Short mmCIF file of C-alpha atoms and ligand atoms in Angstrom, two decimals:
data_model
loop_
_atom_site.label_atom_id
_atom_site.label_comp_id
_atom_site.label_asym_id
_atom_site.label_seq_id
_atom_site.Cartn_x
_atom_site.Cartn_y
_atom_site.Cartn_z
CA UNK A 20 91.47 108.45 72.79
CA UNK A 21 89.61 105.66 74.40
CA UNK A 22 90.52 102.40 73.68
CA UNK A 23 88.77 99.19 74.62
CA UNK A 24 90.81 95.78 74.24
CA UNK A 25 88.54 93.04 74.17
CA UNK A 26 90.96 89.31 74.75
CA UNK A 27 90.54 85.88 75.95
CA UNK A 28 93.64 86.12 77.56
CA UNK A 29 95.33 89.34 80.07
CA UNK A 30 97.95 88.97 82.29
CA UNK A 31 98.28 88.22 85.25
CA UNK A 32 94.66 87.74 85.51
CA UNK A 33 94.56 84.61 82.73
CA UNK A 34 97.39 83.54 80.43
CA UNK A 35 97.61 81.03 78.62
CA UNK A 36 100.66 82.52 75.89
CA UNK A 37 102.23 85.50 74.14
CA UNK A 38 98.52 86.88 74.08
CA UNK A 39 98.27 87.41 77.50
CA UNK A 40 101.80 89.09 77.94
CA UNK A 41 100.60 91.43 75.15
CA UNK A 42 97.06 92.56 76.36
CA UNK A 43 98.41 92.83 79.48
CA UNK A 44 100.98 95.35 78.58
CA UNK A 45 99.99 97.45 75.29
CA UNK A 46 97.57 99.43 77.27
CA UNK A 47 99.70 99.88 79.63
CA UNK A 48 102.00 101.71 77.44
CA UNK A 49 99.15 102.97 75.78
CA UNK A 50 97.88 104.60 79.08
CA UNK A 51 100.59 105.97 79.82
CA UNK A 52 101.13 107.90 76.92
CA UNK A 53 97.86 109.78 77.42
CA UNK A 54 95.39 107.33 76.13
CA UNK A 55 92.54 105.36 78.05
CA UNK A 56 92.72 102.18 77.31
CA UNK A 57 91.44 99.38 79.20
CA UNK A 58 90.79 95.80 79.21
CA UNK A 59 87.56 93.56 79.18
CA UNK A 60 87.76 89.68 79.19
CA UNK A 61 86.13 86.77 80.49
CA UNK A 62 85.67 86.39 84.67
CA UNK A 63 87.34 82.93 84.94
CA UNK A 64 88.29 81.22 88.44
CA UNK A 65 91.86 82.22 88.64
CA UNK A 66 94.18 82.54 91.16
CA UNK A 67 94.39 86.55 90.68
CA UNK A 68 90.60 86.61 90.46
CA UNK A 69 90.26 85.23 94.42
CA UNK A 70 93.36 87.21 95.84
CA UNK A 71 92.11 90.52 94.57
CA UNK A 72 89.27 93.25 95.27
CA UNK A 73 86.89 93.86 92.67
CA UNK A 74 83.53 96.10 92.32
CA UNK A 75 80.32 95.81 90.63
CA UNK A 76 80.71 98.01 87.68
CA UNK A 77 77.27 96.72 85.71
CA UNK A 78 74.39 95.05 85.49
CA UNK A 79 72.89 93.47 82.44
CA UNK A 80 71.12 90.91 81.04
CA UNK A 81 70.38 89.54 77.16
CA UNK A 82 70.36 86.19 74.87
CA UNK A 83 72.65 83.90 73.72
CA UNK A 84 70.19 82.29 71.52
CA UNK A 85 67.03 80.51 73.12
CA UNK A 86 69.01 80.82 76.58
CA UNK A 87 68.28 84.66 78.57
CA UNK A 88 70.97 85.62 80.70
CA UNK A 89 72.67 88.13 83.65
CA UNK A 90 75.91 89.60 83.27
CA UNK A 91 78.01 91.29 85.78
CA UNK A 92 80.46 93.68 84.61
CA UNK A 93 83.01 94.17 87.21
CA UNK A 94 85.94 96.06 87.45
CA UNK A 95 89.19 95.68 89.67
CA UNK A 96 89.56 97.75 92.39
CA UNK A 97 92.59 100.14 92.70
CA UNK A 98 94.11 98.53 89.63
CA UNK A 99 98.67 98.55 89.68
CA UNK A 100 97.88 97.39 86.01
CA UNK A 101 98.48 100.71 85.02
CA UNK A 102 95.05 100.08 83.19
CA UNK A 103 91.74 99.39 84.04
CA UNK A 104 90.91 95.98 83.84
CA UNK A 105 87.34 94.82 83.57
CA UNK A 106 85.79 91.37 83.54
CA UNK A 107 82.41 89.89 82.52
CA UNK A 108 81.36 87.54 84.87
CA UNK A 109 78.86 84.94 83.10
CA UNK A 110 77.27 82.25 85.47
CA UNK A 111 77.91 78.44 84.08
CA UNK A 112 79.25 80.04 80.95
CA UNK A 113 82.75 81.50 81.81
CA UNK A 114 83.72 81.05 85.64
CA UNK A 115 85.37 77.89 84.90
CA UNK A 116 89.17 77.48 86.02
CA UNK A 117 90.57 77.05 82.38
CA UNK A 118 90.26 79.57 79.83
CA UNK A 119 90.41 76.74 76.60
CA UNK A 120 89.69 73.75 76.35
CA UNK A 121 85.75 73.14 77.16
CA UNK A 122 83.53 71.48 74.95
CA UNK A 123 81.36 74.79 74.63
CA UNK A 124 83.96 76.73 73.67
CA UNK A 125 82.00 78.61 70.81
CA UNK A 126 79.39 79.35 73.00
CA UNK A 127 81.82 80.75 75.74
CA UNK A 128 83.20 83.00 73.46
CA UNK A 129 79.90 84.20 72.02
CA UNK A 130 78.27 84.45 75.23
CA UNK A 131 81.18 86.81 76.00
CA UNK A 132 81.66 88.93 73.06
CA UNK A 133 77.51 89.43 73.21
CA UNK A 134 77.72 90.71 77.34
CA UNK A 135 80.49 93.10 76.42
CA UNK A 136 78.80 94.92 73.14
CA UNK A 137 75.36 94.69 75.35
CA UNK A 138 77.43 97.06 77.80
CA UNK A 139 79.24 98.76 75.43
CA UNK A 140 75.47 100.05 74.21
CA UNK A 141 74.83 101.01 78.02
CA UNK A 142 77.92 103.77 77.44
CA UNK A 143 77.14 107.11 77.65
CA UNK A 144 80.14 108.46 75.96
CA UNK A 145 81.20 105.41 73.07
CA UNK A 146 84.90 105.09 72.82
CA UNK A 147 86.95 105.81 70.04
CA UNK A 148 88.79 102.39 69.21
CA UNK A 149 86.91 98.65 70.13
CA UNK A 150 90.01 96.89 69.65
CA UNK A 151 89.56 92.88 69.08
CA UNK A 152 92.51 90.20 69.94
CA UNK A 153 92.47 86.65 67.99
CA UNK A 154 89.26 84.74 66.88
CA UNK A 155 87.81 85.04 70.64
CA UNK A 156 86.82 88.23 70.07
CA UNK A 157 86.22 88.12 65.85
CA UNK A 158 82.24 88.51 65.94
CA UNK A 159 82.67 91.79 67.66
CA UNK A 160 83.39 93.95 64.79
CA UNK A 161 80.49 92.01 62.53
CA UNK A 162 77.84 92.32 65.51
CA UNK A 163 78.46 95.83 65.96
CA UNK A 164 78.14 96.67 61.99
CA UNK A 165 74.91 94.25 61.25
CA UNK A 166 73.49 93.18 64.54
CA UNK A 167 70.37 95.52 64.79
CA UNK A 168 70.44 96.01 68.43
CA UNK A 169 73.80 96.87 68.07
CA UNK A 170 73.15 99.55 65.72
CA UNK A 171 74.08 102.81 67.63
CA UNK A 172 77.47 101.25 67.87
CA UNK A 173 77.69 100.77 64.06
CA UNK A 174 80.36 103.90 63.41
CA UNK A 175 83.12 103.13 66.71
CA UNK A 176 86.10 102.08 64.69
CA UNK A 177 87.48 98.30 65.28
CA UNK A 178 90.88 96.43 64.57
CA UNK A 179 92.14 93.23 64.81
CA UNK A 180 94.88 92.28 65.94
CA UNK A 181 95.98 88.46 64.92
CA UNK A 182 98.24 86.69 67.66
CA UNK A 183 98.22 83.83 65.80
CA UNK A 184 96.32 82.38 62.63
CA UNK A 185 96.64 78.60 62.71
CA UNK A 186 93.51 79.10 65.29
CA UNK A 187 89.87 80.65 63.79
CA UNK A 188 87.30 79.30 65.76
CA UNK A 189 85.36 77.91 63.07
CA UNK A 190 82.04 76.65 63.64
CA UNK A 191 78.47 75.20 62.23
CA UNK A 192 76.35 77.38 60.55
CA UNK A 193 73.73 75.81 63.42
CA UNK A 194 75.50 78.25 66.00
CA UNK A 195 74.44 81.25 63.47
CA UNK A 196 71.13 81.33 65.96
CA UNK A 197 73.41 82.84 69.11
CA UNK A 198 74.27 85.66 66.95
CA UNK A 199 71.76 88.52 68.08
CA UNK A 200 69.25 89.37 65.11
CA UNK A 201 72.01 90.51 61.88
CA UNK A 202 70.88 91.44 58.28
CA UNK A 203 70.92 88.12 56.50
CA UNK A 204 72.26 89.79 53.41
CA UNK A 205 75.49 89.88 55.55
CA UNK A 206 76.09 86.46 55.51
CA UNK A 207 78.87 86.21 53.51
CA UNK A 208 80.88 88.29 56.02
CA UNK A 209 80.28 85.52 58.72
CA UNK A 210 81.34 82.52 56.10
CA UNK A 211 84.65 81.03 55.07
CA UNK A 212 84.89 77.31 53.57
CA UNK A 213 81.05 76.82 54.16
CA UNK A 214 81.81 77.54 58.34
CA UNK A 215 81.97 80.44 60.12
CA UNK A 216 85.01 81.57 60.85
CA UNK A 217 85.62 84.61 63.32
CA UNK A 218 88.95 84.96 62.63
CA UNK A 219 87.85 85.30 58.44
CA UNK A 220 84.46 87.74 59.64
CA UNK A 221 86.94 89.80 61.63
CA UNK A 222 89.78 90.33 59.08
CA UNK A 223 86.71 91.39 56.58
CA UNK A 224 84.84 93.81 59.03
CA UNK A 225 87.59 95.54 61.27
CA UNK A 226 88.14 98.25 59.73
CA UNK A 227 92.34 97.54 60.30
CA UNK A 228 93.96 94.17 60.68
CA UNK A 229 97.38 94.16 62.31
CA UNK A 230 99.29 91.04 63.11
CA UNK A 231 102.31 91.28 65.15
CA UNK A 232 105.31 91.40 62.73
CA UNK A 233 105.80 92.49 59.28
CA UNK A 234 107.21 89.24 58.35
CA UNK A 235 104.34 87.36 59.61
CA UNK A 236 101.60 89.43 57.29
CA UNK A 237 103.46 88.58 54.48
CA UNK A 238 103.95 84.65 55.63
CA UNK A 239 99.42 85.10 56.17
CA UNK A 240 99.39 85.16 52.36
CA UNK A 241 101.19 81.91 51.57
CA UNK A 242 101.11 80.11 54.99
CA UNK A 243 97.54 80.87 57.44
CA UNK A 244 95.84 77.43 57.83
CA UNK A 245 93.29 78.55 54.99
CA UNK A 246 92.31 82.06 54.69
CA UNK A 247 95.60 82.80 52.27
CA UNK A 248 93.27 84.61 49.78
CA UNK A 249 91.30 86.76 52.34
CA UNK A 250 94.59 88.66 53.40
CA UNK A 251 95.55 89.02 49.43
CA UNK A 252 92.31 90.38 49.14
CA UNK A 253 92.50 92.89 52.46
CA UNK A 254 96.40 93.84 52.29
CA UNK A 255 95.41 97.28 51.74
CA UNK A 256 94.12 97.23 55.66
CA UNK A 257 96.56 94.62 57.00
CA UNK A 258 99.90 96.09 58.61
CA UNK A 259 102.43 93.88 60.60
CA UNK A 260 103.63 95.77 64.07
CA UNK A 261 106.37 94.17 66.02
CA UNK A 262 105.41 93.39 69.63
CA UNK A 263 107.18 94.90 72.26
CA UNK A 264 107.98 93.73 75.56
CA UNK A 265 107.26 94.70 79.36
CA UNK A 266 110.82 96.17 80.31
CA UNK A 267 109.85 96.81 83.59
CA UNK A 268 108.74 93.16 84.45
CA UNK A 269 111.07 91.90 82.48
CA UNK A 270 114.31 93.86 83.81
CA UNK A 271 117.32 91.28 85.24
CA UNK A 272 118.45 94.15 87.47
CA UNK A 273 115.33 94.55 89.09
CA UNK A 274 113.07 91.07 88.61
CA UNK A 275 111.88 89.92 91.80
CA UNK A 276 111.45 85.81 90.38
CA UNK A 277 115.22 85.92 89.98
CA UNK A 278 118.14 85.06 92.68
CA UNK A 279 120.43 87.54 91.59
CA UNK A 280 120.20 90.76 89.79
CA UNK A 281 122.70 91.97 87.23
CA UNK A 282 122.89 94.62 84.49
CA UNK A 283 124.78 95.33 81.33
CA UNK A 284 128.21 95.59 83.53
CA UNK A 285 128.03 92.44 85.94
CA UNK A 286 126.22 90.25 83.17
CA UNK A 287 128.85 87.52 83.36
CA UNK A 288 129.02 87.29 86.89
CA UNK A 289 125.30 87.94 87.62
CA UNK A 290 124.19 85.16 85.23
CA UNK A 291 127.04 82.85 86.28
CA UNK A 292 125.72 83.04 89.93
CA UNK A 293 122.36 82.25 88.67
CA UNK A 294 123.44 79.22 86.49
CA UNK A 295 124.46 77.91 89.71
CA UNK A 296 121.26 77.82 91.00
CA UNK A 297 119.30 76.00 87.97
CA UNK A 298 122.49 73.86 87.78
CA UNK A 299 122.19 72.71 90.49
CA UNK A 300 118.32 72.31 90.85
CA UNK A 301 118.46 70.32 87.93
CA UNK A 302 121.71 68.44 88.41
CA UNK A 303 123.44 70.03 85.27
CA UNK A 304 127.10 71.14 84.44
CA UNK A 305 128.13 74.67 85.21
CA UNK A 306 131.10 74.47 82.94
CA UNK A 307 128.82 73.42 79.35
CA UNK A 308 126.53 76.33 77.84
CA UNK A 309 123.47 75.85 78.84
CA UNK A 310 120.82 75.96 76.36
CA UNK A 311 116.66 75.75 77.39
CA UNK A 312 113.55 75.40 75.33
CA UNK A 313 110.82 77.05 77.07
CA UNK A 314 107.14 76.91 75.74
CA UNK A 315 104.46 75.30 74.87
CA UNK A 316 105.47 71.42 73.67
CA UNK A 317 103.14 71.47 70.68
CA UNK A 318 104.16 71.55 67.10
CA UNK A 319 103.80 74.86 65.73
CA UNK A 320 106.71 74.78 68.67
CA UNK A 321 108.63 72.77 66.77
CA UNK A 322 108.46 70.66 69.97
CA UNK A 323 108.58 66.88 68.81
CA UNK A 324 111.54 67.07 66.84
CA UNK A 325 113.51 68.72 70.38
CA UNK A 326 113.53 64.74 71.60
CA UNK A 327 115.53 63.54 69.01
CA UNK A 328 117.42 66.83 68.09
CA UNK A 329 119.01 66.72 71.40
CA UNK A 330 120.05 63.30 71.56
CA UNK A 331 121.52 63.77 68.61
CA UNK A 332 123.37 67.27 69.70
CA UNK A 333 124.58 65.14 72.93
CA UNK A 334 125.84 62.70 71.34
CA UNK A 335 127.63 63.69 68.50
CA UNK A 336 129.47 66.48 70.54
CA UNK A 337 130.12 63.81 73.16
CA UNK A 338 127.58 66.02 75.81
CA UNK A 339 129.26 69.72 75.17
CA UNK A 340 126.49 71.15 75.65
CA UNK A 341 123.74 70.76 78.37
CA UNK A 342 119.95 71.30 78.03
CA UNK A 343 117.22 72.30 79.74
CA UNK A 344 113.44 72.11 78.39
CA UNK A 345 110.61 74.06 80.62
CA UNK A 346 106.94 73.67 78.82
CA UNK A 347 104.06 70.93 78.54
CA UNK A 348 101.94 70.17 76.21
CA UNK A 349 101.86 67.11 73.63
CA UNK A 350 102.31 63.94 75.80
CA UNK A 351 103.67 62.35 73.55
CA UNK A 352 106.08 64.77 73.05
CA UNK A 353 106.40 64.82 76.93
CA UNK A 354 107.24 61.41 77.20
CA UNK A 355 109.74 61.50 74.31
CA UNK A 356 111.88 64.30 76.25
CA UNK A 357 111.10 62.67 79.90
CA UNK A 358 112.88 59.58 78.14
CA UNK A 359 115.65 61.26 77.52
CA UNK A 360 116.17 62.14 81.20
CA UNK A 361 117.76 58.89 82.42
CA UNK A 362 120.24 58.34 78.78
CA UNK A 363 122.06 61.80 79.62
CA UNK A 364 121.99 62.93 83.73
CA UNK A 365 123.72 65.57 84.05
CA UNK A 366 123.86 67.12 81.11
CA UNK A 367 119.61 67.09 80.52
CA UNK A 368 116.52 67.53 82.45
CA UNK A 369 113.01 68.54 81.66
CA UNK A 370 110.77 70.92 83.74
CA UNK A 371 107.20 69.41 82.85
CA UNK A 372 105.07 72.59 83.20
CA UNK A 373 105.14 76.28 83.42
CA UNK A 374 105.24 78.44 85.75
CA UNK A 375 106.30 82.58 85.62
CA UNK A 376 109.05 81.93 88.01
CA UNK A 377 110.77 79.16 86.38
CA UNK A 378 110.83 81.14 83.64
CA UNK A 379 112.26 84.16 84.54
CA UNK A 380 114.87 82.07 86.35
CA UNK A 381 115.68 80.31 83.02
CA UNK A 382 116.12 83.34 80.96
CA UNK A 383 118.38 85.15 84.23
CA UNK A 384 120.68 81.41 83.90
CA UNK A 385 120.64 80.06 80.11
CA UNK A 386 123.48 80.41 78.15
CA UNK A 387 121.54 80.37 74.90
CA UNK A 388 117.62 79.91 74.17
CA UNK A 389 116.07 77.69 71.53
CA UNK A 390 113.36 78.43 69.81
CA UNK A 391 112.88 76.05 66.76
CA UNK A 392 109.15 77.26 65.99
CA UNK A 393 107.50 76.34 62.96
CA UNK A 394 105.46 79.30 62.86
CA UNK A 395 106.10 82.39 64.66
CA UNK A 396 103.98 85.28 64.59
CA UNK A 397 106.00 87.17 66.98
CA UNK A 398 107.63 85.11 69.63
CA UNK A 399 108.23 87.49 72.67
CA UNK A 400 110.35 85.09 74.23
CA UNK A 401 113.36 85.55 72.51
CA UNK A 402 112.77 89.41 73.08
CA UNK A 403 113.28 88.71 76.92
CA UNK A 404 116.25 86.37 76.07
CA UNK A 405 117.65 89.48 74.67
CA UNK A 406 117.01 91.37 77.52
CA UNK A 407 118.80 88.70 79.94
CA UNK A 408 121.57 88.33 78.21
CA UNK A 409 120.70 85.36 76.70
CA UNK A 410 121.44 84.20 72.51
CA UNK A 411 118.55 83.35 71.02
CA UNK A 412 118.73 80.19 68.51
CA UNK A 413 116.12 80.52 66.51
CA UNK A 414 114.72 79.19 63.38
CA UNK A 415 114.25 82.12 60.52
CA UNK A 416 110.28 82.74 60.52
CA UNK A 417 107.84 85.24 61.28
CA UNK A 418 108.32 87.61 64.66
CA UNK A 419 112.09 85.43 64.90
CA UNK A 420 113.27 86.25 61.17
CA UNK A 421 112.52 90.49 62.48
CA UNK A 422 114.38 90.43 65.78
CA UNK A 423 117.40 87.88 65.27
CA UNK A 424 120.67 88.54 63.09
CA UNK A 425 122.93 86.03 62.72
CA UNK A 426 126.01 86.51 64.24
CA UNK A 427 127.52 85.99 60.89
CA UNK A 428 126.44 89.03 59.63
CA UNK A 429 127.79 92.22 60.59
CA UNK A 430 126.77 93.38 63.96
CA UNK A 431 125.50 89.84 64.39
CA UNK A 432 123.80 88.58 67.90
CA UNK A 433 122.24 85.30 67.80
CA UNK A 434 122.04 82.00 65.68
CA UNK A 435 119.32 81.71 63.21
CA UNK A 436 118.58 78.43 61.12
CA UNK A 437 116.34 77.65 58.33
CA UNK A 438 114.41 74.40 58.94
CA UNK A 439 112.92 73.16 62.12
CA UNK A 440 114.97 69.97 61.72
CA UNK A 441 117.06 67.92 63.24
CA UNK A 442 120.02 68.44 61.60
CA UNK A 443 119.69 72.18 61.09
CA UNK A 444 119.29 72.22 65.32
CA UNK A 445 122.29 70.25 65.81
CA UNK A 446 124.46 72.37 63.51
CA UNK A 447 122.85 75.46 65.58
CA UNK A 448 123.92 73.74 68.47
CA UNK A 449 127.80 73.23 67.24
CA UNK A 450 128.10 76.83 66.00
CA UNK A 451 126.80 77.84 69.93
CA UNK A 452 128.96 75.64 71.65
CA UNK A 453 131.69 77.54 69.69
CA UNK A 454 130.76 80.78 69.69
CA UNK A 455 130.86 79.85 73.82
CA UNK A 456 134.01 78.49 74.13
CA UNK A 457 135.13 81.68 72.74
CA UNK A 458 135.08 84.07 75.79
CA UNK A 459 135.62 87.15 73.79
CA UNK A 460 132.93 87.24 71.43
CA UNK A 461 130.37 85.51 73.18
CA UNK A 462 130.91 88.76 76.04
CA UNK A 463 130.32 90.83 72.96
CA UNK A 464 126.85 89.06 71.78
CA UNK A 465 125.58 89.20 74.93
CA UNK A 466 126.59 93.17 75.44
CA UNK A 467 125.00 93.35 72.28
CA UNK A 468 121.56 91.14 72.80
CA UNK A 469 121.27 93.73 76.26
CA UNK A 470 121.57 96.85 74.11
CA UNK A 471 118.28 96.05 72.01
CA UNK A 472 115.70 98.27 72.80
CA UNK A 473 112.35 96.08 72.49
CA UNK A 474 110.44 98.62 74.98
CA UNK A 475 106.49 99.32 74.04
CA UNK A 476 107.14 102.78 73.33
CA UNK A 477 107.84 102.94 69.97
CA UNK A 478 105.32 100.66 69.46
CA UNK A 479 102.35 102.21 71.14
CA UNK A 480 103.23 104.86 68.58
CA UNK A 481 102.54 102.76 65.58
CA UNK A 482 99.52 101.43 66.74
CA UNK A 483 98.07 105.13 67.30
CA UNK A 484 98.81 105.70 63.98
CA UNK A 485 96.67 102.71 63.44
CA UNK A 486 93.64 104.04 64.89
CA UNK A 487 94.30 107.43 63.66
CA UNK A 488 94.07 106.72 59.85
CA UNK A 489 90.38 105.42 60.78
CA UNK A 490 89.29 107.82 63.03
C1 GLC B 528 100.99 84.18 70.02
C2 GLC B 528 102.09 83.88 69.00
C3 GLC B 528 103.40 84.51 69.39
C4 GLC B 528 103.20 85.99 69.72
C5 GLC B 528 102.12 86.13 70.78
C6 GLC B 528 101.84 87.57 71.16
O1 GLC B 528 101.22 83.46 71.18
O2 GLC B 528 102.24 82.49 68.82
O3 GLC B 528 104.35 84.40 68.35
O4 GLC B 528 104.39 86.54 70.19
O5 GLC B 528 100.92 85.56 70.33
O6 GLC B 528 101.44 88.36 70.08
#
């Protein structure tokens, strides 16, 4: 099969979140189970962009409204993706350093999605699956069913997959001129709450919607900023499919970003030695789990209520734990936990920013992770945590609620809470500072965390059996 991912976001080229880690490593599974699949995003100014050889793989040129432009299709050269990873370079529009956050935004997006279904018509042989990720790409699967240019692309099947519903792009009906000629009559499919809404136009035209746990497509019926209805209506073409995680980047025997390696037989020691490192970047206490928040500091994160939850955890436990928070975001929410800083040295400090290597680092040193989210379509981060030997903490939603079992149940390996409050964090944070003063079964969590298989195998098998009930 041929399968072409169309995403804001692919690592390492551009990543802003999970998105990135995903598109950057599904086809690589996918690839390597006999499909081609391959990748086609934006050309923004990043660092990978500059440090690596690409070649002209296209020439083109078409509207975006009143404005006629040239695109340059162009493909990286002797790709170690294990896919092949294509970019559409758009002059003004998309070689910008950021990949969010412009004014023109909409018009980025459309401007791209337009360039890459232009080329797509260029294709001698059409591929089998156009496969669309988040709200960035959503017009693709309309424009290719009702844009009449488009219209020798009208039968290549589509999905969507949804990363993450609280965003949909929604814009003025005045931006309906940059979409290429479409049948009027069609209308409806572009609308939602009198805007249009890519994410709403591409759960009704894709022919499947997946989203990236099964507990998430249920939460899209009660909880998705909005469009609660729309996936009542389209549950018949909605599935939830767990993400899976790069094993081979993410592999604390082999990971280049951290100091020492270790496996499932020198996890105390190798993590101990590592511990020593952060502890001592950071000026914390070897001796005290360590717990770290790392991610965005927004609130779907949960984010602002980490300030006051971990005053509160230091405090009442007289500092028995220590903590560690790696992300940006918010300022407010920055300032809160820089605050902190100063009332508790070392036992707390705060990594403003993010950076891969931190990260990895973090997951190779924590004791425990924290992830309080208030939504959570998949969360990948407590996957790694798993992988590193790390317990996840995590509050019972979405992606968290599939891959974390209390270890109060039987066969139990991480903490799970119900509210992203205060109080239910602190409690979380007693039962880990137990659970780690008890040598015996914490050994046995973390034997158990390293035994969960989260590999993209298994994975890349559901999603072909995706594409092959449209087909
Ligand atoms: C988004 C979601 C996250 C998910 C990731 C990859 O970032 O917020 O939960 O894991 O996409 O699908």
């Amino acid at each position: 099969m041929t399968i072409v991912h169309i995403s804001a976001e692919c690592y390492p080229m551009a990543k802003a979140g999970g998105l990135g880690d995903v598109v950057g490593a599904l086809p690589k599974y996918q690839y390597k189970s006999g499909d081609q699949a391959m990748v086609v995003m934006p050309m923004y100014k990043t660092p990978f962009l500059e440090k690596h050889e690409w070649e002209v793989h296209f020439k083109g040129n078409t509207n975006l409204g009143a404005w006629f432009f040239d695109y340059t299709i162009i493909k990286l050269k002797n790709s170690a993706l294990g896919f092949e990873l294509y970019l559409v370079d758009i002059n003004g529009l998309l070689d910008r350093p950021k990949i969010y956050g412009y004014t023109d935004d909409n018009d980025r997006f459309i401007g791209f999605q337009i360039a890459v279904i232009n080329w797509l018509c260029s294709w001698a042989q059409q591929p089998d699956i156009v496969h669309c990720h988040d709200h960035q790409a959503g017009l693709v699967p309309f424009m290719m069913k009702h844009c009449y240019d488009y219209q020798k692309l009208q039968n290549i099947k589509t999905v969507l997959t949804i990363h993450n519903a609280q965003y949909h792009g929604s814009m003025g009906w005045d931006k309906s001129i940059l979409i290429p000629r479409w049948d009027l009559w069609k209308r409806g499919l572009l609308e939602w709450s009198g805007s249009i809404n890519p994410l709403a136009t591409a759960i009704k035209c894709a022919d499947k919607v997946t989203t990236v746990s099964p507990t998430y497509m249920q939460e899209l019926k009660v909880h998705s900023n909005g469009l609660e209805t729309l996936f009542e209506n389209e549950q018949s073409k909605c599935v939830g499919i767990l993400n899976g995680i790069d094993v081979e980047l993410w592999n604390p025997a082999t990971d280049a970003m951290v100091p020492y390696h270790y496996n499932v037989k020198d996890v105390l020691d190798g993590k101990r030695k590592n511990k020593e490192v952060i502890c001592e970047r950071y000026h914390l206490n070897m001796d005290k789990p360590l717990i770290v928040f790392i991610g965005r500091l927004v609130g779907e994160k949960a984010a602002d209520v980490l300030p006051g939850a971990i005053q509160h955890a230091l405090d009442k436990t007289n500092c028995g734990a220590n903590f560690l928070v790696i992300g940006a975001g918010d300022t407010s929410v920055e300032s809160a936990l820089n605050y902190l800083v100063q009332l508790y040295p070392g036992d707390y400090n705060t990594y403003i920013g993010y950076d891969e290597k931190t990260g990895h680092e973090a997951y190779a040193a924590a004791d425990f992770l924290l992830m309080p989210s208030r939504v959570e379509p998949c969360g990948l981060n407590q996957m790694y945590a798993l992988r590193y030997g790390t317990i996840p903490m995590v509050r019972d939603t979405g992606g968290l609620h599939d891959t974390v079992v209390d270890m109060g149940d039987e066969n139990g390996f991480g903490i799970r809470f119900l509210h992203a409050t205060e109080s239910d964090i602190v409690y979380s944070i007693e039962r880990a500072i137990e659970v780690y003063n008890d040598k015996n079964r914490m050994l046995k969590m973390i034997h158990q965390c390293m035994s969960i298989d989260h590999s993209w195998e298994s994975v890349v098998a559901d999603y072909k059996k995706v594409y092959q009930s449209i087909v």
